JSON list of C-alpha atoms in Angstrom, two decimals:
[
{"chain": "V", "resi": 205, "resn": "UNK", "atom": "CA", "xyz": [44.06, 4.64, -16.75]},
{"chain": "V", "resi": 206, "resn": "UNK", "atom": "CA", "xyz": [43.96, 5.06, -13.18]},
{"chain": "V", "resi": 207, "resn": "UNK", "atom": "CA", "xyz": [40.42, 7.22, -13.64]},
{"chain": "V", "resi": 208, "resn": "UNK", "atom": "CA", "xyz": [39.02, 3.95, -16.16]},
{"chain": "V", "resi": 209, "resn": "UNK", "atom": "CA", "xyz": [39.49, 1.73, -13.26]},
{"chain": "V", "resi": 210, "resn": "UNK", "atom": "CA", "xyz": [37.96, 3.48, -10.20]},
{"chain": "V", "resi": 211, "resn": "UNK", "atom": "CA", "xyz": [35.20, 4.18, -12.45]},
{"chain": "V", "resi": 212, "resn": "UNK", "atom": "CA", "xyz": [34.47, 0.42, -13.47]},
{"chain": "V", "resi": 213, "resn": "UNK", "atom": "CA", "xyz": [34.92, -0.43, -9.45]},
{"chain": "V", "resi": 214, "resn": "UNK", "atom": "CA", "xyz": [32.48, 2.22, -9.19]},
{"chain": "V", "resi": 215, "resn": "UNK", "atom": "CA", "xyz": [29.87, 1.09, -11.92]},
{"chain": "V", "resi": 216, "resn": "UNK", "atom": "CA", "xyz": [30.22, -3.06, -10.92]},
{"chain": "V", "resi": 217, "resn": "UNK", "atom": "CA", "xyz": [30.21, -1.64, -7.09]},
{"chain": "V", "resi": 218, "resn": "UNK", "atom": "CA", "xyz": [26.63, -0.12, -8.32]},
{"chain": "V", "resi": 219, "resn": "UNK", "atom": "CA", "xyz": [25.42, -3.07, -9.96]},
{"chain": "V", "resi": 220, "resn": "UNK", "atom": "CA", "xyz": [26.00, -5.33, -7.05]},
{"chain": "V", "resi": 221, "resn": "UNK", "atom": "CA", "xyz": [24.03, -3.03, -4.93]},
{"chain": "V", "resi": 222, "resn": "UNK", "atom": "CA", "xyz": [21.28, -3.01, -7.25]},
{"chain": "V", "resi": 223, "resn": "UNK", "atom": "CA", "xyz": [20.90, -6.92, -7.80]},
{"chain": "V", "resi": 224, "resn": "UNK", "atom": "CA", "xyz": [19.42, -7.44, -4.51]},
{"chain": "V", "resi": 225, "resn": "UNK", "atom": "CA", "xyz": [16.27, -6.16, -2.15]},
{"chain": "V", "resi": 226, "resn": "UNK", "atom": "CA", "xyz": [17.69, -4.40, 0.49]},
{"chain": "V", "resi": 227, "resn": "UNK", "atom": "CA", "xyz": [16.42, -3.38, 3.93]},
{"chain": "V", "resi": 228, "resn": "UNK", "atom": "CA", "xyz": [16.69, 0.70, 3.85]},
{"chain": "V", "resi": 229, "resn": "UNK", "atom": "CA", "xyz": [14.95, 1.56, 6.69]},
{"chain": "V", "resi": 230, "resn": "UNK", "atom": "CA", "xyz": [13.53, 0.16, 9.95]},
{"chain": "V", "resi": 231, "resn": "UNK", "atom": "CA", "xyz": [12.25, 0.71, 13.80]},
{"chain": "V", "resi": 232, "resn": "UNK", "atom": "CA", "xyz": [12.28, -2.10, 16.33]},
{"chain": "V", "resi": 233, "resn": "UNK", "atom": "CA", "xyz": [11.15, -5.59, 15.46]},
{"chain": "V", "resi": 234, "resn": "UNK", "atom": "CA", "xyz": [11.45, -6.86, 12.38]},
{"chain": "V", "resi": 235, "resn": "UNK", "atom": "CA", "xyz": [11.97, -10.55, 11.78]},
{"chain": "V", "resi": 236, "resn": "UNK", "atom": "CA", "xyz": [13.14, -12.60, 8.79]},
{"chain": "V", "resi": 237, "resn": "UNK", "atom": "CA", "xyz": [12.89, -16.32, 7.77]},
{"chain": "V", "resi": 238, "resn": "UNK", "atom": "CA", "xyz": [15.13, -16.67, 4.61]},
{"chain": "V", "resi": 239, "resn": "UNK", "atom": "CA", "xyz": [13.77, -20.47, 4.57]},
{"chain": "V", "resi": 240, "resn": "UNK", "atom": "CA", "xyz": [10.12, -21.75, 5.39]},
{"chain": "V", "resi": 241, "resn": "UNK", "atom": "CA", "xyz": [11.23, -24.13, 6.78]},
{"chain": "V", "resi": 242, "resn": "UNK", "atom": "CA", "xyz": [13.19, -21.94, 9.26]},
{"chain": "V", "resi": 243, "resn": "UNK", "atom": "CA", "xyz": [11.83, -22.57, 12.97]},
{"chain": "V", "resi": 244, "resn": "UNK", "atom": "CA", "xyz": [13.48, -19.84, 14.46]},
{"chain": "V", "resi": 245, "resn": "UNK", "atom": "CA", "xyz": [12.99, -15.52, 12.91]},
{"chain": "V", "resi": 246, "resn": "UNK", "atom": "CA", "xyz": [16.24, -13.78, 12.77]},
{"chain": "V", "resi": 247, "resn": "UNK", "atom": "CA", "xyz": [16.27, -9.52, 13.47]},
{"chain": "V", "resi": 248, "resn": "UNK", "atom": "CA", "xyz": [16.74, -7.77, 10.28]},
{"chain": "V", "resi": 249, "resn": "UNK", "atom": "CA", "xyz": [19.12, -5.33, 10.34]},
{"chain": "V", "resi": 250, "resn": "UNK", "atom": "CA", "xyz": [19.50, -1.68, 8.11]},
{"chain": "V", "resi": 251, "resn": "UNK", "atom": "CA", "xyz": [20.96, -2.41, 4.79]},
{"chain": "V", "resi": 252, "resn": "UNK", "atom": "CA", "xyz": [20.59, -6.60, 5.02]},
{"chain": "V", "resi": 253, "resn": "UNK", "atom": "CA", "xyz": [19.81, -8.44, 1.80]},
{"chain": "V", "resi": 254, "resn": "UNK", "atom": "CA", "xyz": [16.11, -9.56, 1.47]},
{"chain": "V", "resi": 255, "resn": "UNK", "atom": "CA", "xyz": [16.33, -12.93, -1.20]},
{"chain": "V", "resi": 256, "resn": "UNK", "atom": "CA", "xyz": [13.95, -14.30, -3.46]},
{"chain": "V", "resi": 257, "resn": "UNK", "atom": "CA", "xyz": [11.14, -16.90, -1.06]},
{"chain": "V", "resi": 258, "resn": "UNK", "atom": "CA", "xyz": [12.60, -14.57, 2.12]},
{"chain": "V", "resi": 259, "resn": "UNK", "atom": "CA", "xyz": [9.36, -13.64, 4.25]},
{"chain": "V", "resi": 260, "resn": "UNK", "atom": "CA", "xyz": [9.69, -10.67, 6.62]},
{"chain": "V", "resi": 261, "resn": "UNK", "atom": "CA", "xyz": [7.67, -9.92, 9.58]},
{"chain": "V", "resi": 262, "resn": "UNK", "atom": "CA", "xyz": [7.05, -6.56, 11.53]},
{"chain": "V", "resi": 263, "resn": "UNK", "atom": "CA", "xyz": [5.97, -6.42, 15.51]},
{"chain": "V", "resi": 264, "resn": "UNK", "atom": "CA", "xyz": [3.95, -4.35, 16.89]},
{"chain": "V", "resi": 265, "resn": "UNK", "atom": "CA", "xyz": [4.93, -0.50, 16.47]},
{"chain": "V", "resi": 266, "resn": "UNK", "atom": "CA", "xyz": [7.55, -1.72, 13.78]},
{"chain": "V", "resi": 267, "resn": "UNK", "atom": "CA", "xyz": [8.22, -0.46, 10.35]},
{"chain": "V", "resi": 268, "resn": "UNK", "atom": "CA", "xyz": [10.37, -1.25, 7.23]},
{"chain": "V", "resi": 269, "resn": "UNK", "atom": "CA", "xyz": [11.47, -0.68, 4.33]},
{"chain": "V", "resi": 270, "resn": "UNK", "atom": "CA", "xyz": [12.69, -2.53, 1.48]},
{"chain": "V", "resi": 271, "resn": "UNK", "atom": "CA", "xyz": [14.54, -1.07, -1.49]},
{"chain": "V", "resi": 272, "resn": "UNK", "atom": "CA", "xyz": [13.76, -3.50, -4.54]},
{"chain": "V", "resi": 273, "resn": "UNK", "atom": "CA", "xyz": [16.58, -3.94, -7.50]},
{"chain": "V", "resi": 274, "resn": "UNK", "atom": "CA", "xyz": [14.84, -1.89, -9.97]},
{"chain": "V", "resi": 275, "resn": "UNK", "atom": "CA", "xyz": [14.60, 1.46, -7.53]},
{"chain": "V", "resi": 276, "resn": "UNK", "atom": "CA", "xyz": [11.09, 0.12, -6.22]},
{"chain": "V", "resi": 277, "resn": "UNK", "atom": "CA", "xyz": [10.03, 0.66, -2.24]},
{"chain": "V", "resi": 278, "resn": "UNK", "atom": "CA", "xyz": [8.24, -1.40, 0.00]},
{"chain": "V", "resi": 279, "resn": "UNK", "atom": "CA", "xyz": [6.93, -0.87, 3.04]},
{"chain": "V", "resi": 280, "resn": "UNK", "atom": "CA", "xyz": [5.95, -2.79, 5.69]},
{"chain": "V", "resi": 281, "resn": "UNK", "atom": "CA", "xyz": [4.35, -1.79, 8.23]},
{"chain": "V", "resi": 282, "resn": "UNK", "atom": "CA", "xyz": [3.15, -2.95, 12.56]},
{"chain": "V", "resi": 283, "resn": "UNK", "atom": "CA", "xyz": [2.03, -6.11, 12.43]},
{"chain": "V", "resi": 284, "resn": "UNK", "atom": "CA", "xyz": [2.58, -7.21, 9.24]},
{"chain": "V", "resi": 285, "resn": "UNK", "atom": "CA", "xyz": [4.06, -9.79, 7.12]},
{"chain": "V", "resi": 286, "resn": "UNK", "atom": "CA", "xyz": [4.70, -9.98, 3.16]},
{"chain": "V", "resi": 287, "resn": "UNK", "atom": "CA", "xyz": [6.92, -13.03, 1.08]},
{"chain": "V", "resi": 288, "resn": "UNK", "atom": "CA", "xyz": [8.95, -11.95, -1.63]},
{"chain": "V", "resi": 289, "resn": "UNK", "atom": "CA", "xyz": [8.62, -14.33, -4.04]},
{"chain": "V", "resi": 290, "resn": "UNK", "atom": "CA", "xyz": [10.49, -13.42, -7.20]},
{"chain": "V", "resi": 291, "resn": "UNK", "atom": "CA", "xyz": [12.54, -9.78, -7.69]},
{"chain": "V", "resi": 292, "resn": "UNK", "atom": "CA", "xyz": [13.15, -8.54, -11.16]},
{"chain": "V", "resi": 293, "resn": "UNK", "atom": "CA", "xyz": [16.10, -9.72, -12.87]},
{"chain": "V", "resi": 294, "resn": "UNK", "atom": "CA", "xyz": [17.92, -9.14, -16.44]},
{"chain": "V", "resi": 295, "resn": "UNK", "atom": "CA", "xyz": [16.42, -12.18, -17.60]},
{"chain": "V", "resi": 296, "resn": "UNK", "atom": "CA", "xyz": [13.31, -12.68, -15.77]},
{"chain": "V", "resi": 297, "resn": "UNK", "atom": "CA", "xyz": [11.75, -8.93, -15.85]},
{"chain": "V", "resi": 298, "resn": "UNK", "atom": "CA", "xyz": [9.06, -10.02, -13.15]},
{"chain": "V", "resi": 299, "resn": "UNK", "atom": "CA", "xyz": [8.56, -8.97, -9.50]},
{"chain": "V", "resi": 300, "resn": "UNK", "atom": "CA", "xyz": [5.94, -10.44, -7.08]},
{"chain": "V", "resi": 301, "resn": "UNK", "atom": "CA", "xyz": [4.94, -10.14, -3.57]},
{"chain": "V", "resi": 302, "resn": "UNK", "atom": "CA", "xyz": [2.42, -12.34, -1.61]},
{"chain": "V", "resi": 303, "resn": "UNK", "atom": "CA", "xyz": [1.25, -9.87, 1.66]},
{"chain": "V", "resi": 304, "resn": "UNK", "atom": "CA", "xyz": [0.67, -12.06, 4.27]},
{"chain": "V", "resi": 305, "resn": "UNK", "atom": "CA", "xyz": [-1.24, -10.45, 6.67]},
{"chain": "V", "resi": 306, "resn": "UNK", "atom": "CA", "xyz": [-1.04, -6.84, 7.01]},
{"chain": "V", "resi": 307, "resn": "UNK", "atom": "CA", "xyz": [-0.41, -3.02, 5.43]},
{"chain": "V", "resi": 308, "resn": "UNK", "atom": "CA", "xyz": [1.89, -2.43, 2.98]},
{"chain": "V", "resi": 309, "resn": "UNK", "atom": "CA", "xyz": [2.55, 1.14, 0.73]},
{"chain": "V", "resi": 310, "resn": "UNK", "atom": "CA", "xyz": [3.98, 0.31, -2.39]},
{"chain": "V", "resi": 311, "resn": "UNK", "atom": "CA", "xyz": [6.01, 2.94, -4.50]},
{"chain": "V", "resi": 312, "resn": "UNK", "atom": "CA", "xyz": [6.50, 1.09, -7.92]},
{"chain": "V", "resi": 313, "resn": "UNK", "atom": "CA", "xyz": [9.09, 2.67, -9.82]},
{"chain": "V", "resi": 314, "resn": "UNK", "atom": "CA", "xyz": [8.13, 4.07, -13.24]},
{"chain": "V", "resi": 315, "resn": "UNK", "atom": "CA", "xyz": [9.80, 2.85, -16.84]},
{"chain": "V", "resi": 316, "resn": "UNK", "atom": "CA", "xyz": [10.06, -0.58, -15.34]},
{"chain": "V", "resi": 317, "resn": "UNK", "atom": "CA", "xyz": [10.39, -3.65, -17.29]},
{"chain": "V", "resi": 318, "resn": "UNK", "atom": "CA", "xyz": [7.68, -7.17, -16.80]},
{"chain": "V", "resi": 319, "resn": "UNK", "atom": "CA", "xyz": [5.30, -6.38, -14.23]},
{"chain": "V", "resi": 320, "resn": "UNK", "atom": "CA", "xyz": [4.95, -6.17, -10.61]},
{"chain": "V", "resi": 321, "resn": "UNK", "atom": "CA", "xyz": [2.69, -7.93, -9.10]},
{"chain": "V", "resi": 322, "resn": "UNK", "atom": "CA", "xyz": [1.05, -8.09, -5.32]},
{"chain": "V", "resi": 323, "resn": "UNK", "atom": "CA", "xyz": [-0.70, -10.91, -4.25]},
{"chain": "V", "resi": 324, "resn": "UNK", "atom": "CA", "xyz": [-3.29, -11.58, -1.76]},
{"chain": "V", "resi": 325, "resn": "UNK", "atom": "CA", "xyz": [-5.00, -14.74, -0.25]},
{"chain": "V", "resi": 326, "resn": "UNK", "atom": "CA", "xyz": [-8.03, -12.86, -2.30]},
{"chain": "V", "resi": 327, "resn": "UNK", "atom": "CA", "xyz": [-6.68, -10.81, -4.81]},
{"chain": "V", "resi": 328, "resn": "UNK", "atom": "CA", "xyz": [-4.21, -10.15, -7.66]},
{"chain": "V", "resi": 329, "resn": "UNK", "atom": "CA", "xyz": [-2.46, -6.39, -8.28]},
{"chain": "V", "resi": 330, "resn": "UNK", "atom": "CA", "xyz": [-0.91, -5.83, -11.37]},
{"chain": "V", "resi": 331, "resn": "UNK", "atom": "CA", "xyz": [1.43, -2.42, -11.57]},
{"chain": "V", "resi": 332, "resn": "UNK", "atom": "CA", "xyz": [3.42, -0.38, -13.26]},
{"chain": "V", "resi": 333, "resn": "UNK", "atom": "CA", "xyz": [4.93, 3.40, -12.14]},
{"chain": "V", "resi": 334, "resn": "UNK", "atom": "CA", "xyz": [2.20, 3.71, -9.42]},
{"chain": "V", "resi": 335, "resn": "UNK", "atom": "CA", "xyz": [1.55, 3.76, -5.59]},
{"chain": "V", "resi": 336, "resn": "UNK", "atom": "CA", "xyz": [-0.40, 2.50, -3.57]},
{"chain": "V", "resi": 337, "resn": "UNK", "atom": "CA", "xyz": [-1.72, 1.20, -0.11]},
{"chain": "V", "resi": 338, "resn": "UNK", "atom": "CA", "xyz": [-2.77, -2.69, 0.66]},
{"chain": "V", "resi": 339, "resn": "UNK", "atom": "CA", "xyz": [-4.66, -3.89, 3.68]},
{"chain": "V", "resi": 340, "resn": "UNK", "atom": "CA", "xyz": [-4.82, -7.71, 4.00]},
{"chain": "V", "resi": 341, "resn": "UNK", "atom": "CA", "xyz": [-6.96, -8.43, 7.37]},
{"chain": "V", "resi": 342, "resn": "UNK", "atom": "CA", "xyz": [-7.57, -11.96, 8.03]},
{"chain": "V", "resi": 343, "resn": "UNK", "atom": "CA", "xyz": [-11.44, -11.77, 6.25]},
{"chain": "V", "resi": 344, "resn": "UNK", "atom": "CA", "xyz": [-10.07, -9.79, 2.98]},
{"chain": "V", "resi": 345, "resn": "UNK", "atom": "CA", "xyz": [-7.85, -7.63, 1.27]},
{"chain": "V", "resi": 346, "resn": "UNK", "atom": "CA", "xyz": [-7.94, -4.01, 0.40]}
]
């Protein structure tokens, strides 16, 4: 009995974890603004919960990296900026991301359900089990 519980703890310990975008990894400054209208950035720090509308923001000589629910990666790197604006859920299979200014490497997990999707000011990326590099400069996207 005692081996039935530790191992639901275990399994709803697991599912927590993976119902949220997580920062995994990062050097120096990187900024979030949970809300737009937000006038200050707050420092990110390793393992801090990225939400749905949440835009992030690295510095100069700044990376991170954000581990998405369904076992997706995204990183950010210097001088860049990306909104998450919807992460995959149960009921709403769909992830986008609107990059901001910047480059971002995207490692999309395979086997995953809806789509994911990267937006641009100029441009629309559609995904599945794939990776690949963006470049949004202020004139265009990559």
């Amino acid at each position: 009995m005692k081996g039935i519980f530790l191992s639901f703890l275990f399994l709803m310990s697991f599912y927590l974890y993976a119902s949220e975008t997580k920062v995994r990894f990062l050097i120096n400054d990187v900024k979030i603004k949970v809300d737009l209208q937000q006038k200050e950035w707050t420092p990110l720090k390793l393992n801090d919960p990225v939400p749905e509308k949440a835009v992030v923001r690295c510095g100069s000589d700044s990376r991170c990296e954000l581990l998405l629910p369904d076992g997706s990666v995204t990183k950010i790197l210097a001088n860049s900026m990306l909104q998450i604006k919807t992460i995959s859920k149960e009921n709403k299979p769909n992830t986008s991301i609107f990059t901001l200014l910047g480059k971002f490497f995207f490692k999309v997990k395979k086997g995953i359900l809806g789509e994911f999707q990267v937006k641009s000011p100029n441009s629309v990326i559609a995904v599945r089990g794939t990776e690949f590099l963006v470049a949004n400069t202020s004139k265009k996207s990559e």
